[in-house]
Amino acid sequence: MKMITSTSNETIKHVTTIVNDAKARRKEGLFAVEGMRIAREIPRELLEECYVSEGFAAEHDLSDIFGYDPDPVVVSSAVFNKISDTRSPQGILCVCRQIKDTAEDFLARNAHGDLKLLVLEKIQDPGNLGTMIRTAEGAGFDAVIADENTVDVYNPKVTRSTMGSLFRVPVLYTDDLAATVDSLKRSYVTVYAAHLNGSRSYRDADYGRRVAFLIGNEGSGLSDEITAKADELVTIPMHGRLESLNAAVAAALLMYNILEL
C-alpha cells in the first residue's frame, strides 16, 4: 500500500489550501469535509477525493461507510494532522465538488407552489450559519439564500455544524441581496423580517404558502435597506432585559413556527 508521508507533497499542499483558503475553494469549486459521520452523507457524485490516516485505514472498512470503495489516499498521521482542521482528527477527510446554483435559477425553477426560504444578511459566525442550515432541513425549508458578506458556507467550521444538511439544503449566494428580495416578492413570496420594530409577534402573523424570513447580522441585525424590503416586520417577545436572541435561535423559532403550514 502506497502512503504519503511528506507534508511537502504537492497533493497534500493542494488539500491544505482547499481546507484553509476560501478564495481557492471558490476558484476550484471544491471544499473539504472531515469526520466519519459527515462522510456517510456525501453524495457519490460529489466526492472528489478521500484521504485517510494509516490508523483509520487499518481499523475501518470504507465500503461500510460509503457503500462503495472510494479508493482513498492513505497518509501518515503527521500528514493527516497537517490537512486536518480539527484538534482531535478522526482520520478521514473528503474533498467534494461544490453544488453550483444561483438564487435566480432556483427561483425560476420554483416559480409556483409552496416555498419556504431563509434569507441571511452578513451572518459572520460559522457555527450560526451551520446551525441555520441544519435547522432549515429539520423545519422543511427549501433553501437558504445569503449575501456575499455572509461567511463562506464551505468553511470547515460551517460544514461540521451542518451535520450533513449542507448536501441536502441548497445554500445560494447573491451579490445583490436587495435585488434578490425584490425577485422573491415578484415571485409571490411574502417576506418577513425579524425586527425589534415589528408590529406583531411572529406567532400571530398570517403566513401563506410562499414565505421567506430575513435574518440579519449577529451584532447589528438587518440593514435599513433590507429591512425596508420586508412585507412585514415581526417580533420575538422577550422577557428580562434582553433585546434579541442569538441569530440562529431566532431563525429556528421562525422556521419551526410554520413547520406544519
PDB file of C-alpha atoms in Angstrom:
ATOM      1  CA  MET A   1       0.000   0.000   0.000  1.00  0.00           C
ATOM      2  CA  LYS A   2       1.480   3.316  -1.095  1.00  0.00           C
ATOM      3  CA  MET A   3       1.284   6.023   1.538  1.00  0.00           C
ATOM      4  CA  ILE A   4       2.036   9.757   1.528  1.00  0.00           C
ATOM      5  CA  THR A   5       4.405  10.566   4.371  1.00  0.00           C
ATOM      6  CA  SER A   6       5.646  14.038   3.444  1.00  0.00           C
ATOM      7  CA  THR A   7       3.782  17.234   4.327  1.00  0.00           C
ATOM      8  CA  SER A   8       5.576  18.927   1.429  1.00  0.00           C
ATOM      9  CA  ASN A   9       3.907  16.594  -1.085  1.00  0.00           C
ATOM     10  CA  GLU A  10       2.154  18.695  -3.767  1.00  0.00           C
ATOM     11  CA  THR A  11      -1.134  16.826  -3.345  1.00  0.00           C
ATOM     12  CA  ILE A  12      -1.093  17.498   0.390  1.00  0.00           C
ATOM     13  CA  LYS A  13      -0.303  21.167  -0.204  1.00  0.00           C
ATOM     14  CA  HIS A  14      -3.318  21.370  -2.503  1.00  0.00           C
ATOM     15  CA  VAL A  15      -5.649  19.760   0.027  1.00  0.00           C
ATOM     16  CA  THR A  16      -4.389  22.071   2.757  1.00  0.00           C
ATOM     17  CA  THR A  17      -5.154  25.063   0.533  1.00  0.00           C
ATOM     18  CA  ILE A  18      -8.701  23.817  -0.098  1.00  0.00           C
ATOM     19  CA  VAL A  19      -9.243  23.389   3.639  1.00  0.00           C
ATOM     20  CA  ASN A  20      -7.915  26.826   4.592  1.00  0.00           C
ATOM     21  CA  ASP A  21      -8.439  29.220   1.682  1.00  0.00           C
ATOM     22  CA  ALA A  22     -11.956  30.390   0.734  1.00  0.00           C
ATOM     23  CA  LYS A  23     -10.719  32.011  -2.497  1.00  0.00           C
ATOM     24  CA  ALA A  24      -9.105  28.759  -3.607  1.00  0.00           C
ATOM     25  CA  ARG A  25     -12.296  26.867  -2.799  1.00  0.00           C
ATOM     26  CA  ARG A  26     -14.371  29.228  -4.921  1.00  0.00           C
ATOM     27  CA  LYS A  27     -11.876  29.186  -7.801  1.00  0.00           C
ATOM     28  CA  GLU A  28     -11.676  25.396  -7.963  1.00  0.00           C
ATOM     29  CA  GLY A  29     -15.255  24.638  -6.964  1.00  0.00           C
ATOM     30  CA  LEU A  30     -14.077  22.291  -4.225  1.00  0.00           C
ATOM     31  CA  PHE A  31     -14.355  22.041  -0.445  1.00  0.00           C
ATOM     32  CA  ALA A  32     -13.341  19.632   2.289  1.00  0.00           C
ATOM     33  CA  VAL A  33     -15.345  17.862   4.982  1.00  0.00           C
ATOM     34  CA  GLU A  34     -13.866  15.921   7.854  1.00  0.00           C
ATOM     35  CA  GLY A  35     -15.113  13.103  10.051  1.00  0.00           C
ATOM     36  CA  MET A  36     -16.818   9.750   9.615  1.00  0.00           C
ATOM     37  CA  ARG A  37     -20.347  10.965  10.312  1.00  0.00           C
ATOM     38  CA  ILE A  38     -20.428  13.589   7.572  1.00  0.00           C
ATOM     39  CA  ALA A  39     -18.516  11.287   5.200  1.00  0.00           C
ATOM     40  CA  ARG A  40     -21.538   8.957   5.260  1.00  0.00           C
ATOM     41  CA  GLU A  41     -23.700  11.838   3.986  1.00  0.00           C
ATOM     42  CA  ILE A  42     -21.656  12.716   0.878  1.00  0.00           C
ATOM     43  CA  PRO A  43     -23.495  12.018  -2.392  1.00  0.00           C
ATOM     44  CA  ARG A  44     -21.338   9.777  -4.513  1.00  0.00           C
ATOM     45  CA  GLU A  45     -21.410  12.178  -7.458  1.00  0.00           C
ATOM     46  CA  LEU A  46     -19.902  14.957  -5.318  1.00  0.00           C
ATOM     47  CA  LEU A  47     -16.987  13.004  -3.851  1.00  0.00           C
ATOM     48  CA  GLU A  48     -13.726  14.011  -5.493  1.00  0.00           C
ATOM     49  CA  GLU A  49     -11.052  12.514  -3.210  1.00  0.00           C
ATOM     50  CA  CYS A  50     -10.880  10.695   0.109  1.00  0.00           C
ATOM     51  CA  TYR A  51      -7.906  10.886   2.475  1.00  0.00           C
ATOM     52  CA  VAL A  52      -7.493   8.599   5.476  1.00  0.00           C
ATOM     53  CA  SER A  53      -4.790   8.226   8.077  1.00  0.00           C
ATOM     54  CA  GLU A  54      -2.851   4.973   8.264  1.00  0.00           C
ATOM     55  CA  GLY A  55      -4.520   4.137  11.568  1.00  0.00           C
ATOM     56  CA  PHE A  56      -8.013   4.826  10.243  1.00  0.00           C
ATOM     57  CA  ALA A  57      -7.395   2.649   7.186  1.00  0.00           C
ATOM     58  CA  ALA A  58      -6.318  -0.223   9.410  1.00  0.00           C
ATOM     59  CA  GLU A  59      -9.399  -0.008  11.627  1.00  0.00           C
ATOM     60  CA  HIS A  60     -12.226   0.733   9.191  1.00  0.00           C
ATOM     61  CA  ASP A  61     -13.713  -0.757   6.043  1.00  0.00           C
ATOM     62  CA  LEU A  62     -14.531   2.281   3.947  1.00  0.00           C
ATOM     63  CA  SER A  63     -17.092   0.319   1.942  1.00  0.00           C
ATOM     64  CA  ASP A  64     -19.164   0.137   5.120  1.00  0.00           C
ATOM     65  CA  ILE A  65     -19.032   3.929   5.443  1.00  0.00           C
ATOM     66  CA  PHE A  66     -19.677   4.907   1.829  1.00  0.00           C
ATOM     67  CA  GLY A  67     -21.471   1.862   0.465  1.00  0.00           C
ATOM     68  CA  TYR A  68     -18.711   1.557  -2.133  1.00  0.00           C
ATOM     69  CA  ASP A  69     -14.911   1.727  -2.304  1.00  0.00           C
ATOM     70  CA  PRO A  70     -13.893   5.418  -2.547  1.00  0.00           C
ATOM     71  CA  ASP A  71     -10.307   4.452  -3.455  1.00  0.00           C
ATOM     72  CA  PRO A  72      -8.774   6.504  -0.646  1.00  0.00           C
ATOM     73  CA  VAL A  73      -5.372   8.108  -0.422  1.00  0.00           C
ATOM     74  CA  VAL A  74      -3.636   6.820   2.723  1.00  0.00           C
ATOM     75  CA  VAL A  75      -1.406   9.265   4.590  1.00  0.00           C
ATOM     76  CA  SER A  76       0.734   9.134   7.709  1.00  0.00           C
ATOM     77  CA  SER A  77      -0.594  10.528  10.983  1.00  0.00           C
ATOM     78  CA  ALA A  78       1.692  13.548  10.672  1.00  0.00           C
ATOM     79  CA  VAL A  79       0.387  14.311   7.191  1.00  0.00           C
ATOM     80  CA  PHE A  80      -3.229  13.898   8.265  1.00  0.00           C
ATOM     81  CA  ASN A  81      -2.668  16.299  11.135  1.00  0.00           C
ATOM     82  CA  LYS A  82      -1.355  18.768   8.554  1.00  0.00           C
ATOM     83  CA  ILE A  83      -4.513  18.704   6.423  1.00  0.00           C
ATOM     84  CA  SER A  84      -6.940  18.442   9.339  1.00  0.00           C
ATOM     85  CA  ASP A  85      -8.794  21.484  10.666  1.00  0.00           C
ATOM     86  CA  THR A  86      -9.736  19.839  13.977  1.00  0.00           C
ATOM     87  CA  ARG A  87      -7.913  19.442  17.268  1.00  0.00           C
ATOM     88  CA  SER A  88      -8.689  15.728  17.505  1.00  0.00           C
ATOM     89  CA  PRO A  89      -8.758  14.366  13.928  1.00  0.00           C
ATOM     90  CA  GLN A  90     -10.840  11.250  13.307  1.00  0.00           C
ATOM     91  CA  GLY A  91      -8.621  10.219  10.420  1.00  0.00           C
ATOM     92  CA  ILE A  92     -10.884  10.759   7.404  1.00  0.00           C
ATOM     93  CA  LEU A  93     -11.170  13.855   5.197  1.00  0.00           C
ATOM     94  CA  CYS A  94     -13.002  14.141   1.883  1.00  0.00           C
ATOM     95  CA  VAL A  95     -12.656  16.699  -0.879  1.00  0.00           C
ATOM     96  CA  CYS A  96     -16.001  17.323  -2.568  1.00  0.00           C
ATOM     97  CA  ARG A  97     -17.312  19.300  -5.510  1.00  0.00           C
ATOM     98  CA  GLN A  98     -19.364  22.357  -4.631  1.00  0.00           C
ATOM     99  CA  ILE A  99     -23.031  22.437  -5.553  1.00  0.00           C
ATOM    100  CA  LYS A 100     -23.279  25.203  -8.132  1.00  0.00           C
ATOM    101  CA  ASP A 101     -26.570  27.071  -8.268  1.00  0.00           C
ATOM    102  CA  THR A 102     -27.780  30.662  -8.137  1.00  0.00           C
ATOM    103  CA  ALA A 103     -30.700  32.262  -6.356  1.00  0.00           C
ATOM    104  CA  GLU A 104     -32.085  33.409  -9.702  1.00  0.00           C
ATOM    105  CA  ASP A 105     -32.021  29.922 -11.229  1.00  0.00           C
ATOM    106  CA  PHE A 106     -33.525  28.418  -8.079  1.00  0.00           C
ATOM    107  CA  LEU A 107     -36.411  30.904  -8.103  1.00  0.00           C
ATOM    108  CA  ALA A 108     -37.026  30.272 -11.795  1.00  0.00           C
ATOM    109  CA  ARG A 109     -37.374  26.536 -11.077  1.00  0.00           C
ATOM    110  CA  ASN A 110     -39.656  27.227  -8.128  1.00  0.00           C
ATOM    111  CA  ALA A 111     -41.922  29.915  -9.546  1.00  0.00           C
ATOM    112  CA  HIS A 112     -45.035  28.052  -8.433  1.00  0.00           C
ATOM    113  CA  GLY A 113     -46.125  26.006  -5.445  1.00  0.00           C
ATOM    114  CA  ASP A 114     -45.155  26.067  -1.787  1.00  0.00           C
ATOM    115  CA  LEU A 115     -41.814  27.635  -0.955  1.00  0.00           C
ATOM    116  CA  LYS A 116     -40.054  28.278   2.349  1.00  0.00           C
ATOM    117  CA  LEU A 117     -36.799  30.236   2.379  1.00  0.00           C
ATOM    118  CA  LEU A 118     -34.350  31.579   4.937  1.00  0.00           C
ATOM    119  CA  VAL A 119     -32.602  34.751   3.750  1.00  0.00           C
ATOM    120  CA  LEU A 120     -29.435  35.885   5.527  1.00  0.00           C
ATOM    121  CA  GLU A 121     -27.562  39.188   5.629  1.00  0.00           C
ATOM    122  CA  LYS A 122     -23.973  39.405   6.897  1.00  0.00           C
ATOM    123  CA  ILE A 123     -24.040  36.329   9.141  1.00  0.00           C
ATOM    124  CA  GLN A 124     -20.461  36.073  10.392  1.00  0.00           C
ATOM    125  CA  ASP A 125     -20.312  33.183  12.843  1.00  0.00           C
ATOM    126  CA  PRO A 126     -19.640  29.811  11.146  1.00  0.00           C
ATOM    127  CA  GLY A 127     -21.463  27.923  13.888  1.00  0.00           C
ATOM    128  CA  ASN A 128     -24.542  30.094  13.465  1.00  0.00           C
ATOM    129  CA  LEU A 129     -24.641  29.546   9.715  1.00  0.00           C
ATOM    130  CA  GLY A 130     -24.155  25.796  10.059  1.00  0.00           C
ATOM    131  CA  THR A 131     -26.894  25.583  12.681  1.00  0.00           C
ATOM    132  CA  MET A 132     -29.282  27.566  10.485  1.00  0.00           C
ATOM    133  CA  ILE A 133     -28.707  25.224   7.547  1.00  0.00           C
ATOM    134  CA  ARG A 134     -29.239  22.173   9.746  1.00  0.00           C
ATOM    135  CA  THR A 135     -32.377  23.708  11.269  1.00  0.00           C
ATOM    136  CA  ALA A 136     -33.677  24.652   7.818  1.00  0.00           C
ATOM    137  CA  GLU A 137     -33.604  20.995   6.842  1.00  0.00           C
ATOM    138  CA  GLY A 138     -35.351  19.962  10.039  1.00  0.00           C
ATOM    139  CA  ALA A 139     -38.082  22.559   9.531  1.00  0.00           C
ATOM    140  CA  GLY A 140     -38.661  21.553   5.914  1.00  0.00           C
ATOM    141  CA  PHE A 141     -37.263  24.699   4.313  1.00  0.00           C
ATOM    142  CA  ASP A 142     -36.370  24.569   0.648  1.00  0.00           C
ATOM    143  CA  ALA A 143     -33.230  26.716   0.547  1.00  0.00           C
ATOM    144  CA  VAL A 144     -31.060  29.277   2.296  1.00  0.00           C
ATOM    145  CA  ILE A 145     -30.152  32.479   0.458  1.00  0.00           C
ATOM    146  CA  ALA A 146     -27.214  34.565   1.707  1.00  0.00           C
ATOM    147  CA  ASP A 147     -25.489  37.762   0.701  1.00  0.00           C
ATOM    148  CA  GLU A 148     -21.794  37.779  -0.208  1.00  0.00           C
ATOM    149  CA  ASN A 149     -20.876  39.220   3.203  1.00  0.00           C
ATOM    150  CA  THR A 150     -22.115  36.077   4.937  1.00  0.00           C
ATOM    151  CA  VAL A 151     -19.423  33.605   5.987  1.00  0.00           C
ATOM    152  CA  ASP A 152     -18.397  31.031   3.359  1.00  0.00           C
ATOM    153  CA  VAL A 153     -20.716  28.032   3.602  1.00  0.00           C
ATOM    154  CA  TYR A 154     -17.755  25.793   2.741  1.00  0.00           C
ATOM    155  CA  ASN A 155     -15.717  26.998   5.714  1.00  0.00           C
ATOM    156  CA  PRO A 156     -14.783  23.805   7.633  1.00  0.00           C
ATOM    157  CA  LYS A 157     -16.449  25.093  10.808  1.00  0.00           C
ATOM    158  CA  VAL A 158     -19.682  25.631   8.872  1.00  0.00           C
ATOM    159  CA  THR A 159     -19.645  22.226   7.188  1.00  0.00           C
ATOM    160  CA  ARG A 160     -19.120  20.484  10.544  1.00  0.00           C
ATOM    161  CA  SER A 161     -22.014  22.402  12.083  1.00  0.00           C
ATOM    162  CA  THR A 162     -24.418  21.378   9.314  1.00  0.00           C
ATOM    163  CA  MET A 163     -24.035  17.677  10.215  1.00  0.00           C
ATOM    164  CA  GLY A 164     -24.570  16.751   6.562  1.00  0.00           C
ATOM    165  CA  SER A 165     -27.530  19.081   5.870  1.00  0.00           C
ATOM    166  CA  LEU A 166     -25.256  21.040   3.532  1.00  0.00           C
ATOM    167  CA  PHE A 167     -25.670  18.241   0.988  1.00  0.00           C
ATOM    168  CA  ARG A 168     -29.473  18.441   1.099  1.00  0.00           C
ATOM    169  CA  VAL A 169     -30.366  22.113   1.603  1.00  0.00           C
ATOM    170  CA  PRO A 170     -29.259  24.441  -1.219  1.00  0.00           C
ATOM    171  CA  VAL A 171     -27.288  27.451   0.010  1.00  0.00           C
ATOM    172  CA  LEU A 172     -27.447  30.168  -2.625  1.00  0.00           C
ATOM    173  CA  TYR A 173     -25.263  33.272  -2.543  1.00  0.00           C
ATOM    174  CA  THR A 174     -26.263  36.555  -4.146  1.00  0.00           C
ATOM    175  CA  ASP A 175     -24.151  39.632  -4.876  1.00  0.00           C
ATOM    176  CA  ASP A 176     -27.220  41.889  -4.615  1.00  0.00           C
ATOM    177  CA  LEU A 177     -29.443  40.871  -1.733  1.00  0.00           C
ATOM    178  CA  ALA A 178     -31.858  43.758  -2.194  1.00  0.00           C
ATOM    179  CA  ALA A 179     -32.473  42.786  -5.823  1.00  0.00           C
ATOM    180  CA  THR A 180     -32.906  39.153  -4.813  1.00  0.00           C
ATOM    181  CA  VAL A 181     -35.527  40.080  -2.210  1.00  0.00           C
ATOM    182  CA  ASP A 182     -37.320  42.078  -4.901  1.00  0.00           C
ATOM    183  CA  SER A 183     -37.263  38.952  -7.077  1.00  0.00           C
ATOM    184  CA  LEU A 184     -38.783  36.942  -4.246  1.00  0.00           C
ATOM    185  CA  LYS A 185     -41.637  39.408  -3.932  1.00  0.00           C
ATOM    186  CA  ARG A 186     -42.251  39.350  -7.688  1.00  0.00           C
ATOM    187  CA  SER A 187     -42.467  35.563  -7.343  1.00  0.00           C
ATOM    188  CA  TYR A 188     -45.300  35.975  -4.815  1.00  0.00           C
ATOM    189  CA  VAL A 189     -43.116  35.140  -1.826  1.00  0.00           C
ATOM    190  CA  THR A 190     -44.184  37.049   1.297  1.00  0.00           C
ATOM    191  CA  VAL A 191     -41.081  38.363   3.058  1.00  0.00           C
ATOM    192  CA  TYR A 192     -40.946  38.675   6.849  1.00  0.00           C
ATOM    193  CA  ALA A 193     -38.161  40.281   8.865  1.00  0.00           C
ATOM    194  CA  ALA A 194     -37.419  39.512  12.481  1.00  0.00           C
ATOM    195  CA  HIS A 195     -37.081  43.031  13.891  1.00  0.00           C
ATOM    196  CA  LEU A 196     -37.352  44.934  17.176  1.00  0.00           C
ATOM    197  CA  ASN A 197     -39.809  47.326  15.500  1.00  0.00           C
ATOM    198  CA  GLY A 198     -42.149  44.548  14.421  1.00  0.00           C
ATOM    199  CA  SER A 199     -45.872  45.264  14.503  1.00  0.00           C
ATOM    200  CA  ARG A 200     -46.849  41.893  16.000  1.00  0.00           C
ATOM    201  CA  SER A 201     -45.453  38.655  17.375  1.00  0.00           C
ATOM    202  CA  TYR A 202     -44.073  36.127  14.917  1.00  0.00           C
ATOM    203  CA  ARG A 203     -46.680  33.708  16.286  1.00  0.00           C
ATOM    204  CA  ASP A 204     -49.583  35.890  15.192  1.00  0.00           C
ATOM    205  CA  ALA A 205     -48.623  36.726  11.608  1.00  0.00           C
ATOM    206  CA  ASP A 206     -50.718  35.381   8.734  1.00  0.00           C
ATOM    207  CA  TYR A 207     -48.279  33.226   6.794  1.00  0.00           C
ATOM    208  CA  GLY A 208     -49.006  31.994   3.302  1.00  0.00           C
ATOM    209  CA  ARG A 209     -47.638  29.101   1.282  1.00  0.00           C
ATOM    210  CA  ARG A 210     -44.661  31.005  -0.114  1.00  0.00           C
ATOM    211  CA  VAL A 211     -42.655  32.536   2.737  1.00  0.00           C
ATOM    212  CA  ALA A 212     -39.186  33.976   3.312  1.00  0.00           C
ATOM    213  CA  PHE A 213     -37.653  35.014   6.644  1.00  0.00           C
ATOM    214  CA  LEU A 214     -34.926  37.671   6.796  1.00  0.00           C
ATOM    215  CA  ILE A 215     -32.247  37.255   9.477  1.00  0.00           C
ATOM    216  CA  GLY A 216     -29.515  39.850   9.966  1.00  0.00           C
ATOM    217  CA  ASN A 217     -26.028  40.136  11.358  1.00  0.00           C
ATOM    218  CA  GLU A 218     -25.415  38.845  14.885  1.00  0.00           C
ATOM    219  CA  GLY A 219     -24.415  42.270  16.207  1.00  0.00           C
ATOM    220  CA  SER A 220     -26.179  44.857  14.066  1.00  0.00           C
ATOM    221  CA  GLY A 221     -29.181  42.966  12.744  1.00  0.00           C
ATOM    222  CA  LEU A 222     -30.661  43.702   9.325  1.00  0.00           C
ATOM    223  CA  SER A 223     -29.590  46.786   7.429  1.00  0.00           C
ATOM    224  CA  ASP A 224     -32.192  49.515   6.929  1.00  0.00           C
ATOM    225  CA  GLU A 225     -32.191  48.819   3.189  1.00  0.00           C
ATOM    226  CA  ILE A 226     -33.080  45.148   3.571  1.00  0.00           C
ATOM    227  CA  THR A 227     -35.493  45.789   6.434  1.00  0.00           C
ATOM    228  CA  ALA A 228     -37.422  48.175   4.175  1.00  0.00           C
ATOM    229  CA  LYS A 229     -37.871  45.385   1.627  1.00  0.00           C
ATOM    230  CA  ALA A 230     -39.857  43.198   4.039  1.00  0.00           C
ATOM    231  CA  ASP A 231     -43.608  42.875   3.645  1.00  0.00           C
ATOM    232  CA  GLU A 232     -43.946  42.720   7.421  1.00  0.00           C
ATOM    233  CA  LEU A 233     -41.733  43.104  10.478  1.00  0.00           C
ATOM    234  CA  VAL A 234     -42.388  40.573  13.235  1.00  0.00           C
ATOM    235  CA  THR A 235     -41.045  40.442  16.763  1.00  0.00           C
ATOM    236  CA  ILE A 236     -39.941  37.640  19.052  1.00  0.00           C
ATOM    237  CA  PRO A 237     -41.304  38.511  22.519  1.00  0.00           C
ATOM    238  CA  MET A 238     -38.628  38.977  25.202  1.00  0.00           C
ATOM    239  CA  HIS A 239     -38.692  38.759  28.967  1.00  0.00           C
ATOM    240  CA  GLY A 240     -35.999  40.081  31.244  1.00  0.00           C
ATOM    241  CA  ARG A 241     -33.632  42.718  29.881  1.00  0.00           C
ATOM    242  CA  LEU A 242     -32.817  41.050  26.550  1.00  0.00           C
ATOM    243  CA  GLU A 243     -33.323  42.902  23.296  1.00  0.00           C
ATOM    244  CA  SER A 244     -32.826  39.961  20.984  1.00  0.00           C
ATOM    245  CA  LEU A 245     -31.842  36.314  20.685  1.00  0.00           C
ATOM    246  CA  ASN A 246     -28.882  34.630  19.017  1.00  0.00           C
ATOM    247  CA  ALA A 247     -29.417  34.791  15.242  1.00  0.00           C
ATOM    248  CA  ALA A 248     -29.564  31.008  14.841  1.00  0.00           C
ATOM    249  CA  VAL A 249     -32.068  30.664  17.705  1.00  0.00           C
ATOM    250  CA  ALA A 250     -34.264  33.390  16.220  1.00  0.00           C
ATOM    251  CA  ALA A 251     -34.164  31.698  12.815  1.00  0.00           C
ATOM    252  CA  ALA A 252     -35.129  28.378  14.408  1.00  0.00           C
ATOM    253  CA  LEU A 253     -38.162  29.885  16.142  1.00  0.00           C
ATOM    254  CA  LEU A 254     -39.387  31.490  12.928  1.00  0.00           C
ATOM    255  CA  MET A 255     -38.871  28.399  10.801  1.00  0.00           C
ATOM    256  CA  TYR A 256     -40.398  25.906  13.208  1.00  0.00           C
ATOM    257  CA  ASN A 257     -43.370  28.189  13.796  1.00  0.00           C
ATOM    258  CA  ILE A 258     -44.567  27.422  10.248  1.00  0.00           C
ATOM    259  CA  LEU A 259     -43.398  23.801  10.143  1.00  0.00           C
ATOM    260  CA  GLU A 260     -46.926  22.471   9.664  1.00  0.00           C
ATOM    261  CA  LEU A 261     -48.071  25.057   7.085  1.00  0.00           C
TER     262      LEU A 261
END
